[in-house]
């Protein structure tokens, strides 16, 4: 079965070697892995593995039966107006992705909670200035998006002793998490989020959901952690929100334009921490089994793992 990998900006050598090795070990002898754009006759291709594909190219494959994201997110796929209609889309759900994201969030939460951001600035100024410790109960965390990643982060933060609430599109709770849903409950949710974490999927409804109007509902001096997508944050609102004291700072892993342009004001801002979209990176070794499992399922007509609702966008 021919599979093409369409990911113009990534080193694909590890993916190819891991997928071929694991297929061999599983006794799958006919895996025919190709790399776009030199992927031979388009009619051979039955599955596409993609990350940031050029919009429209997926229509070139008349026998395509499945499109798999190479990550947890699928905004890069569902935002393509020319995505082939009848072809199912799947995403990756992976223990390593979940573990790494949880770790990054914990690090960002604890660095803020233990005032490492303040101490870093004080070190540069050679200022020895202990801060009054915060209590965890004074530092409730609000998580926007309670999917696989948001749920794992919520449970971990609860274990660390933080009060946690969650906001999602649909109704539905999680033990120990104060639940909010829908636009009506957003202000109340924000009002109790001393640390706000965005893990939403990016859809037309969530684009620019992190903006000055919403920041005004937060307790003053709240801290923002964005590990969703750059498009969630209305970037021009962040520094004004910090200047007004609505936010005390932010830790950002995702940006509207990536790589973040050299002249972007976030780079040099003392209260903004920038990381280069590394909170949770796909490990080919770890995700190859589910990709191969979906190939087998395609062959035998079984339901695919981790299907995406294209209309909903996640
Ligand atoms: C990374 O951003 C992913 O969606 O896996």
XYZ file of N, CA, C and O in Angstrom, residues 120-199:
320
model
N 14.836 35.888 37.596
C 15.698 36.006 36.418
C 16.013 37.481 36.146
O 17.164 37.852 35.956
N 14.964 38.296 36.188
C 15.169 39.734 35.960
C 16.037 40.323 37.072
O 16.935 41.145 36.815
N 15.808 39.876 38.301
C 16.599 40.396 39.427
C 18.071 39.995 39.317
O 18.955 40.757 39.706
N 18.311 38.806 38.804
C 19.702 38.376 38.651
C 20.439 39.303 37.685
O 21.557 39.742 37.950
N 19.791 39.631 36.550
C 20.440 40.514 35.576
C 20.737 41.876 36.212
O 21.727 42.516 35.906
N 19.858 42.289 37.144
C 20.059 43.588 37.800
C 20.898 43.451 39.086
O 21.030 44.420 39.838
N 21.414 42.246 39.365
C 22.188 41.955 40.600
C 21.403 42.385 41.831
O 21.922 43.042 42.736
N 20.112 42.021 41.849
C 19.232 42.444 42.928
C 18.864 41.224 43.767
O 18.257 40.282 43.251
N 19.230 41.231 45.022
C 18.912 40.121 45.952
C 17.608 40.486 46.632
O 17.584 41.290 47.546
N 16.515 39.903 46.173
C 15.232 40.402 46.653
C 14.206 39.255 46.763
O 13.422 39.022 45.850
N 14.230 38.533 47.907
C 13.267 37.428 48.052
C 11.823 37.934 47.932
O 11.499 39.001 48.450
N 11.006 37.164 47.236
C 9.591 37.520 47.065
C 8.759 36.771 48.103
O 9.131 35.676 48.517
N 7.630 37.352 48.463
C 6.730 36.653 49.394
C 6.177 35.420 48.681
O 5.655 35.542 47.580
N 6.328 34.223 49.297
C 5.812 33.027 48.605
C 4.293 33.111 48.408
O 3.591 33.672 49.245
N 3.840 32.549 47.293
C 2.389 32.466 47.055
C 1.891 31.141 47.613
O 2.649 30.179 47.703
N 0.621 31.093 47.949
C -0.008 29.826 48.336
C -0.655 29.237 47.087
O -1.220 29.988 46.289
N -0.630 27.921 46.971
C -1.269 27.335 45.771
C -2.757 27.664 45.730
O -3.317 27.896 44.659
N -3.373 27.731 46.896
C -4.810 28.024 46.853
C -5.110 29.449 46.371
O -6.210 29.737 45.915
N -4.086 30.309 46.427
C -4.268 31.666 45.877
C -3.953 31.699 44.392
O -3.921 32.761 43.780
N -3.618 30.558 43.852
C -3.114 30.541 42.482
C -3.901 29.547 41.611
O -3.319 28.602 41.052
N -5.227 29.737 41.523
C -6.005 28.781 40.738
C -5.648 28.836 39.255
O -5.368 29.900 38.713
N -5.642 27.658 38.662
C -5.269 27.539 37.255
C -6.526 27.267 36.432
O -7.365 26.460 36.818
N -6.641 27.942 35.302
C -7.759 27.690 34.378
C -7.216 27.127 33.082
O -6.294 27.702 32.492
N -7.775 26.007 32.662
C -7.305 25.380 31.416
C -8.401 25.489 30.358
O -9.527 25.029 30.574
N -8.062 26.112 29.244
C -9.014 26.193 28.125
C -8.724 25.021 27.209
O -7.629 24.926 26.653
N -9.707 24.126 27.083
C -9.499 22.939 26.257
C -9.218 21.753 27.154
O -8.158 21.701 27.794
N -10.169 20.838 27.243
C -9.966 19.661 28.099
C -10.013 18.400 27.248
O -10.770 17.477 27.507
N -9.195 18.381 26.200
C -9.034 17.153 25.405
C -7.999 16.275 26.083
O -7.817 16.340 27.308
N -7.300 15.485 25.291
C -6.310 14.563 25.857
C -5.234 15.321 26.630
O -4.863 14.947 27.733
N -4.718 16.404 26.024
C -3.597 17.132 26.631
C -4.074 17.946 27.830
O -3.433 17.957 28.886
N -5.221 18.622 27.680
C -5.746 19.457 28.752
C -6.129 18.624 29.973
O -5.888 19.024 31.116
N -6.695 17.456 29.724
C -7.101 16.583 30.828
C -5.873 16.121 31.614
O -5.849 16.175 32.845
N -4.836 15.700 30.886
C -3.629 15.216 31.576
C -2.992 16.342 32.378
O -2.558 16.138 33.529
N -2.957 17.550 31.809
C -2.355 18.682 32.531
C -3.189 19.003 33.769
O -2.642 19.254 34.858
N -4.515 18.967 33.629
C -5.395 19.275 34.766
C -5.141 18.297 35.911
O -4.961 18.702 37.069
N -5.074 17.009 35.576
C -4.909 16.003 36.636
C -3.555 16.182 37.338
O -3.443 16.061 38.553
N -2.529 16.523 36.549
C -1.195 16.701 37.133
C -1.157 17.913 38.068
O -0.580 17.884 39.153
N -1.802 19.007 37.620
C -1.784 20.228 38.435
C -2.598 20.036 39.712
O -2.241 20.571 40.764
N -3.657 19.250 39.627
C -4.436 18.941 40.840
C -3.544 18.175 41.816
O -3.506 18.459 43.007
N -2.788 17.214 41.263
C -1.877 16.432 42.117
C -0.848 17.323 42.795
O -0.402 17.046 43.902
N -0.457 18.390 42.115
C 0.518 19.327 42.693
C -0.124 20.278 43.701
O 0.566 21.115 44.274
N -1.443 20.217 43.817
C -2.112 21.033 44.835
C -2.741 22.325 44.322
O -3.191 23.142 45.122
N -2.762 22.530 42.999
C -3.396 23.745 42.469
C -4.899 23.516 42.302
O -5.304 22.460 41.814
N -5.709 24.523 42.660
C -7.124 24.431 42.282
C -7.210 24.582 40.755
O -6.568 25.471 40.188
N -7.968 23.722 40.095
C -8.007 23.751 38.628
C -9.446 23.863 38.137
O -10.331 23.151 38.613
N -9.663 24.770 37.201
C -10.944 24.758 36.502
C -10.668 24.612 35.013
O -9.546 24.826 34.540
N -11.715 24.204 34.304
C -11.550 23.949 32.878
C -12.684 24.569 32.099
O -13.815 24.639 32.579
N -12.355 25.044 30.911
C -13.381 25.596 30.022
C -13.291 24.881 28.703
O -12.200 24.661 28.175
N -14.420 24.468 28.211
C -14.450 23.783 26.913
C -15.715 24.185 26.180
O -16.612 24.797 26.751
N -15.742 23.788 24.943
C -16.876 24.109 24.095
C -18.136 23.383 24.564
O -19.208 23.971 24.699
N -17.957 22.081 24.824
C -19.118 21.265 25.183
C -19.199 21.118 26.692
O -18.204 21.240 27.389
N -20.401 20.777 27.153
C -20.586 20.498 28.566
C -19.850 19.191 28.904
O -19.667 18.356 28.038
N -19.437 19.045 30.112
C -18.802 17.777 30.483
C -17.669 18.045 31.435
O -16.860 18.924 31.170
N -17.652 17.306 32.541
C -16.679 17.616 33.590
C -15.597 16.578 33.701
O -15.543 15.614 32.946
N -14.745 16.828 34.650
C -13.619 15.947 34.941
C -13.523 15.973 36.464
O -13.610 17.057 37.046
N -13.373 14.815 37.106
C -13.361 14.825 38.574
C -12.293 15.781 39.120
O -11.160 15.765 38.645
N -12.696 16.614 40.054
C -11.740 17.525 40.688
C -11.548 18.827 39.938
O -10.850 19.720 40.405
N -12.139 18.962 38.755
C -11.960 20.175 37.945
C -13.289 20.933 37.905
O -14.326 20.344 37.575
N -13.264 22.203 38.277
C -14.481 23.002 38.201
C -14.753 23.288 36.725
O -13.894 23.849 36.036
N -15.926 22.857 36.262
C -16.164 22.865 34.810
C -16.970 24.072 34.354
O -17.948 24.467 34.997
N -16.550 24.649 33.236
C -17.276 25.741 32.581
C -17.355 25.404 31.102
O -16.449 24.764 30.574
N -18.433 25.849 30.473
C -18.475 25.637 29.034
C -19.251 26.747 28.336
O -20.080 27.425 28.936
N -18.933 26.918 27.064
C -19.663 27.868 26.225
C -19.264 29.312 26.495
O -18.659 29.645 27.517
N -19.624 30.178 25.538
C -19.268 31.604 25.629
C -19.818 32.257 26.891
O -19.148 33.097 27.499
N -21.035 31.864 27.310
C -21.674 32.520 28.468
C -20.852 32.363 29.731
O -20.848 33.248 30.586
N -20.201 31.199 29.855
C -19.473 30.939 31.108
C -17.998 31.334 31.031
O -17.267 31.155 31.999
N -17.600 31.888 29.886
C -16.182 32.232 29.732
C -15.733 33.319 30.731
O -14.702 33.157 31.401
N -16.502 34.418 30.909
C -16.045 35.451 31.846
C -15.882 34.921 33.273
O -14.893 35.225 33.945
N -16.816 34.070 33.711
C -16.727 33.535 35.075
C -15.509 32.626 35.220
O -14.769 32.676 36.222
N -15.280 31.821 34.193
C -14.100 30.948 34.193
C -12.815 31.783 34.261
O -11.918 31.512 35.072
N -12.762 32.826 33.429
C -11.552 33.659 33.411
C -11.364 34.344 34.757
O -10.238 34.475 35.254
N -12.474 34.754 35.362
C -12.426 35.476 36.644
C -11.754 34.681 37.748
O -11.285 35.257 38.734
N -11.692 33.351 37.587
C -11.036 32.573 38.648
C -9.735 31.942 38.175
O -9.227 31.021 38.810
N -9.176 32.422 37.067
C -7.943 31.832 36.537
C -6.756 32.762 36.781
O -6.513 33.680 36.014
N -6.032 32.494 37.850
C -4.831 33.290 38.152
C -3.714 32.947 37.167
O -2.900 33.763 36.811
N -3.730 31.669 36.753
C -2.857 31.246 35.651
C -3.782 30.679 34.573
O -4.614 29.820 34.864
N -3.665 31.198 33.369
C -4.545 30.767 32.278
C -3.731 29.993 31.252
O -2.711 30.495 30.753
N -4.184 28.778 30.953
C -3.456 27.931 29.998
C -4.355 27.661 28.795
O -5.497 27.221 28.966
N -3.849 27.933 27.608
C -4.652 27.667 26.407
C -4.162 26.412 25.703
O -3.020 26.343 25.257
N -5.054 25.440 25.618
C -4.781 24.172 24.924
C -5.918 23.837 23.977
O -6.200 22.671 23.712
